[in-house]
Amino acid sequence: MDKIIIKGLKLFAYHGVNPEEKVDGQNFILDITAQLDATKAKVSDNVDDTVSYAKIIKTVTAVFTAQSYDLIEAAANKVGMEIMKTYPQLQSVTVLLKKPEAPIKAEFDYVAVEQTITREQMVAE
């Protein structure tokens, strides 16, 4: 299985439980790992035989910034589900959603959630 990896996609959005997070917004960082069979693309050297990482980034950006979520679990799930719906060639996608500016009185790099959605899960829903 091959992977398309997007690391450190920085997006500004209004996700969070606290009222100030919904008003002021904050930065988020997403790491996306999508699995697919890229055998045909390896031979053809044609972007139409794979999934464009640029298109995945456009999809993630549109979905992630379209509405506000209280929980990053919900935001990550929405991103993962939309990627899987939009790109049927993918077998699975893992979304690591980091919240480096979470309003917590502690010193940390980020808090995060990580979710993997498989094609089998999409069929079951």
mmCIF file of C-alpha atoms in Angstrom:
data_model
loop_
_atom_site.group_PDB
_atom_site.id
_atom_site.type_symbol
_atom_site.label_atom_id
_atom_site.label_comp_id
_atom_site.label_asym_id
_atom_site.label_seq_id
_atom_site.Cartn_x
_atom_site.Cartn_y
_atom_site.Cartn_z
ATOM 1 C CA MET A 1 0.000 0.000 0.000
ATOM 2 C CA ASP A 2 1.232 3.468 -0.869
ATOM 3 C CA LYS A 3 0.748 6.659 1.127
ATOM 4 C CA ILE A 4 0.109 10.296 0.405
ATOM 5 C CA ILE A 5 1.380 12.330 3.354
ATOM 6 C CA ILE A 6 0.623 15.952 4.165
ATOM 7 C CA LYS A 7 2.496 17.166 7.256
ATOM 8 C CA GLY A 8 2.005 20.407 9.116
ATOM 9 C CA LEU A 9 -0.946 21.907 7.239
ATOM 10 C CA LYS A 10 -1.585 25.121 9.171
ATOM 11 C CA LEU A 11 -5.175 26.382 9.213
ATOM 12 C CA PHE A 12 -6.913 29.088 11.211
ATOM 13 C CA ALA A 13 -10.383 28.194 12.497
ATOM 14 C CA TYR A 14 -12.910 28.729 15.283
ATOM 15 C CA HIS A 15 -13.094 25.334 16.981
ATOM 16 C CA GLY A 16 -13.293 24.929 20.743
ATOM 17 C CA VAL A 17 -15.584 24.685 23.734
ATOM 18 C CA ASN A 18 -14.680 28.078 25.230
ATOM 19 C CA PRO A 19 -16.529 31.151 23.938
ATOM 20 C CA GLU A 20 -13.294 33.013 23.186
ATOM 21 C CA GLU A 21 -12.166 30.193 20.896
ATOM 22 C CA LYS A 22 -15.318 30.639 18.824
ATOM 23 C CA VAL A 23 -14.857 34.433 18.662
ATOM 24 C CA ASP A 24 -11.089 34.863 18.385
ATOM 25 C CA GLY A 25 -10.191 31.607 16.636
ATOM 26 C CA GLN A 26 -6.775 29.992 16.691
ATOM 27 C CA ASN A 27 -4.234 28.086 14.647
ATOM 28 C CA PHE A 28 -4.490 24.345 14.076
ATOM 29 C CA ILE A 29 -2.046 21.938 12.448
ATOM 30 C CA LEU A 30 -3.151 18.869 10.516
ATOM 31 C CA ASP A 31 -1.147 15.853 9.439
ATOM 32 C CA ILE A 32 -2.971 13.738 6.864
ATOM 33 C CA THR A 33 -1.886 10.245 5.782
ATOM 34 C CA ALA A 34 -3.944 8.642 3.029
ATOM 35 C CA GLN A 35 -3.402 5.063 1.865
ATOM 36 C CA LEU A 36 -4.011 3.927 -1.694
ATOM 37 C CA ASP A 37 -2.712 1.641 -4.405
ATOM 38 C CA ALA A 38 -0.596 3.945 -6.588
ATOM 39 C CA THR A 39 0.718 1.155 -8.846
ATOM 40 C CA LYS A 40 -0.814 2.654 -11.990
ATOM 41 C CA ALA A 41 0.500 6.154 -11.209
ATOM 42 C CA LYS A 42 4.026 4.820 -10.646
ATOM 43 C CA VAL A 43 4.065 3.489 -14.187
ATOM 44 C CA SER A 44 2.028 6.149 -16.002
ATOM 45 C CA ASP A 45 3.494 9.230 -14.301
ATOM 46 C CA ASN A 46 0.003 10.730 -14.654
ATOM 47 C CA VAL A 47 -1.644 12.647 -11.797
ATOM 48 C CA ASP A 48 -5.038 11.345 -12.934
ATOM 49 C CA ASP A 49 -3.933 7.862 -11.809
ATOM 50 C CA THR A 50 -3.489 8.933 -8.196
ATOM 51 C CA VAL A 51 -5.020 11.415 -5.752
ATOM 52 C CA SER A 52 -3.525 14.892 -5.916
ATOM 53 C CA TYR A 53 -2.213 16.092 -2.571
ATOM 54 C CA ALA A 54 -3.098 19.637 -3.697
ATOM 55 C CA LYS A 55 -6.741 18.571 -4.093
ATOM 56 C CA ILE A 56 -6.702 16.887 -0.679
ATOM 57 C CA ILE A 57 -5.416 20.140 0.857
ATOM 58 C CA LYS A 58 -8.224 22.108 -0.830
ATOM 59 C CA THR A 59 -10.798 19.625 0.482
ATOM 60 C CA VAL A 60 -9.385 19.714 4.021
ATOM 61 C CA THR A 61 -9.242 23.515 4.059
ATOM 62 C CA ALA A 62 -12.828 23.887 2.826
ATOM 63 C CA VAL A 63 -14.262 21.359 5.283
ATOM 64 C CA PHE A 64 -12.195 22.414 8.289
ATOM 65 C CA THR A 65 -13.078 26.095 7.978
ATOM 66 C CA ALA A 66 -16.738 25.725 6.874
ATOM 67 C CA GLN A 67 -18.175 25.578 10.385
ATOM 68 C CA SER A 68 -17.205 25.706 14.035
ATOM 69 C CA TYR A 69 -16.991 22.581 16.188
ATOM 70 C CA ASP A 70 -16.792 22.390 19.961
ATOM 71 C CA LEU A 71 -14.554 19.313 19.850
ATOM 72 C CA ILE A 72 -11.520 18.651 17.702
ATOM 73 C CA GLU A 73 -12.716 15.037 17.623
ATOM 74 C CA ALA A 74 -15.735 16.171 15.591
ATOM 75 C CA ALA A 75 -13.652 18.428 13.343
ATOM 76 C CA ALA A 76 -11.131 15.650 12.627
ATOM 77 C CA ASN A 77 -13.925 13.188 11.873
ATOM 78 C CA LYS A 78 -15.586 15.598 9.436
ATOM 79 C CA VAL A 79 -12.263 16.096 7.628
ATOM 80 C CA GLY A 80 -11.543 12.373 7.414
ATOM 81 C CA MET A 81 -15.040 11.465 6.247
ATOM 82 C CA GLU A 82 -15.017 14.135 3.544
ATOM 83 C CA ILE A 83 -11.622 13.007 2.255
ATOM 84 C CA MET A 84 -12.874 9.435 2.003
ATOM 85 C CA LYS A 85 -16.127 10.491 0.286
ATOM 86 C CA THR A 86 -14.348 12.758 -2.189
ATOM 87 C CA TYR A 87 -11.540 10.369 -3.161
ATOM 88 C CA PRO A 88 -12.876 6.810 -3.557
ATOM 89 C CA GLN A 89 -9.424 5.573 -4.621
ATOM 90 C CA LEU A 90 -8.260 5.887 -1.002
ATOM 91 C CA GLN A 91 -8.339 2.817 1.223
ATOM 92 C CA SER A 92 -7.975 4.775 4.459
ATOM 93 C CA VAL A 93 -7.086 8.160 5.849
ATOM 94 C CA THR A 94 -5.539 9.142 9.166
ATOM 95 C CA VAL A 95 -6.081 12.671 10.441
ATOM 96 C CA LEU A 96 -3.865 13.993 13.227
ATOM 97 C CA LEU A 97 -5.376 17.300 14.356
ATOM 98 C CA LYS A 98 -3.112 19.382 16.600
ATOM 99 C CA LYS A 99 -4.228 22.316 18.698
ATOM 100 C CA PRO A 100 -1.037 24.152 19.707
ATOM 101 C CA GLU A 101 -2.800 27.150 21.252
ATOM 102 C CA ALA A 102 -5.359 25.313 23.403
ATOM 103 C CA PRO A 103 -6.368 27.536 26.335
ATOM 104 C CA ILE A 104 -4.799 25.360 29.021
ATOM 105 C CA LYS A 105 -2.591 26.730 31.791
ATOM 106 C CA ALA A 106 0.345 24.467 31.084
ATOM 107 C CA GLU A 107 3.398 24.397 28.874
ATOM 108 C CA PHE A 108 3.022 21.994 25.912
ATOM 109 C CA ASP A 109 3.728 21.727 22.208
ATOM 110 C CA TYR A 110 0.144 20.812 21.344
ATOM 111 C CA VAL A 111 -2.840 18.727 22.299
ATOM 112 C CA ALA A 112 -4.270 16.523 19.565
ATOM 113 C CA VAL A 113 -6.597 13.806 18.393
ATOM 114 C CA GLU A 114 -5.811 11.183 15.784
ATOM 115 C CA GLN A 115 -8.439 9.243 13.865
ATOM 116 C CA THR A 116 -8.245 6.657 11.105
ATOM 117 C CA ILE A 117 -11.166 6.023 8.770
ATOM 118 C CA THR A 118 -11.116 3.002 6.484
ATOM 119 C CA ARG A 119 -13.090 2.238 3.336
ATOM 120 C CA GLU A 120 -14.786 -0.608 5.241
ATOM 121 C CA GLN A 121 -16.060 1.876 7.828
ATOM 122 C CA MET A 122 -17.452 4.072 5.043
ATOM 123 C CA VAL A 123 -19.437 1.140 3.586
ATOM 124 C CA ALA A 124 -20.806 0.218 7.021
ATOM 125 C CA GLU A 125 -22.252 3.701 7.632
#
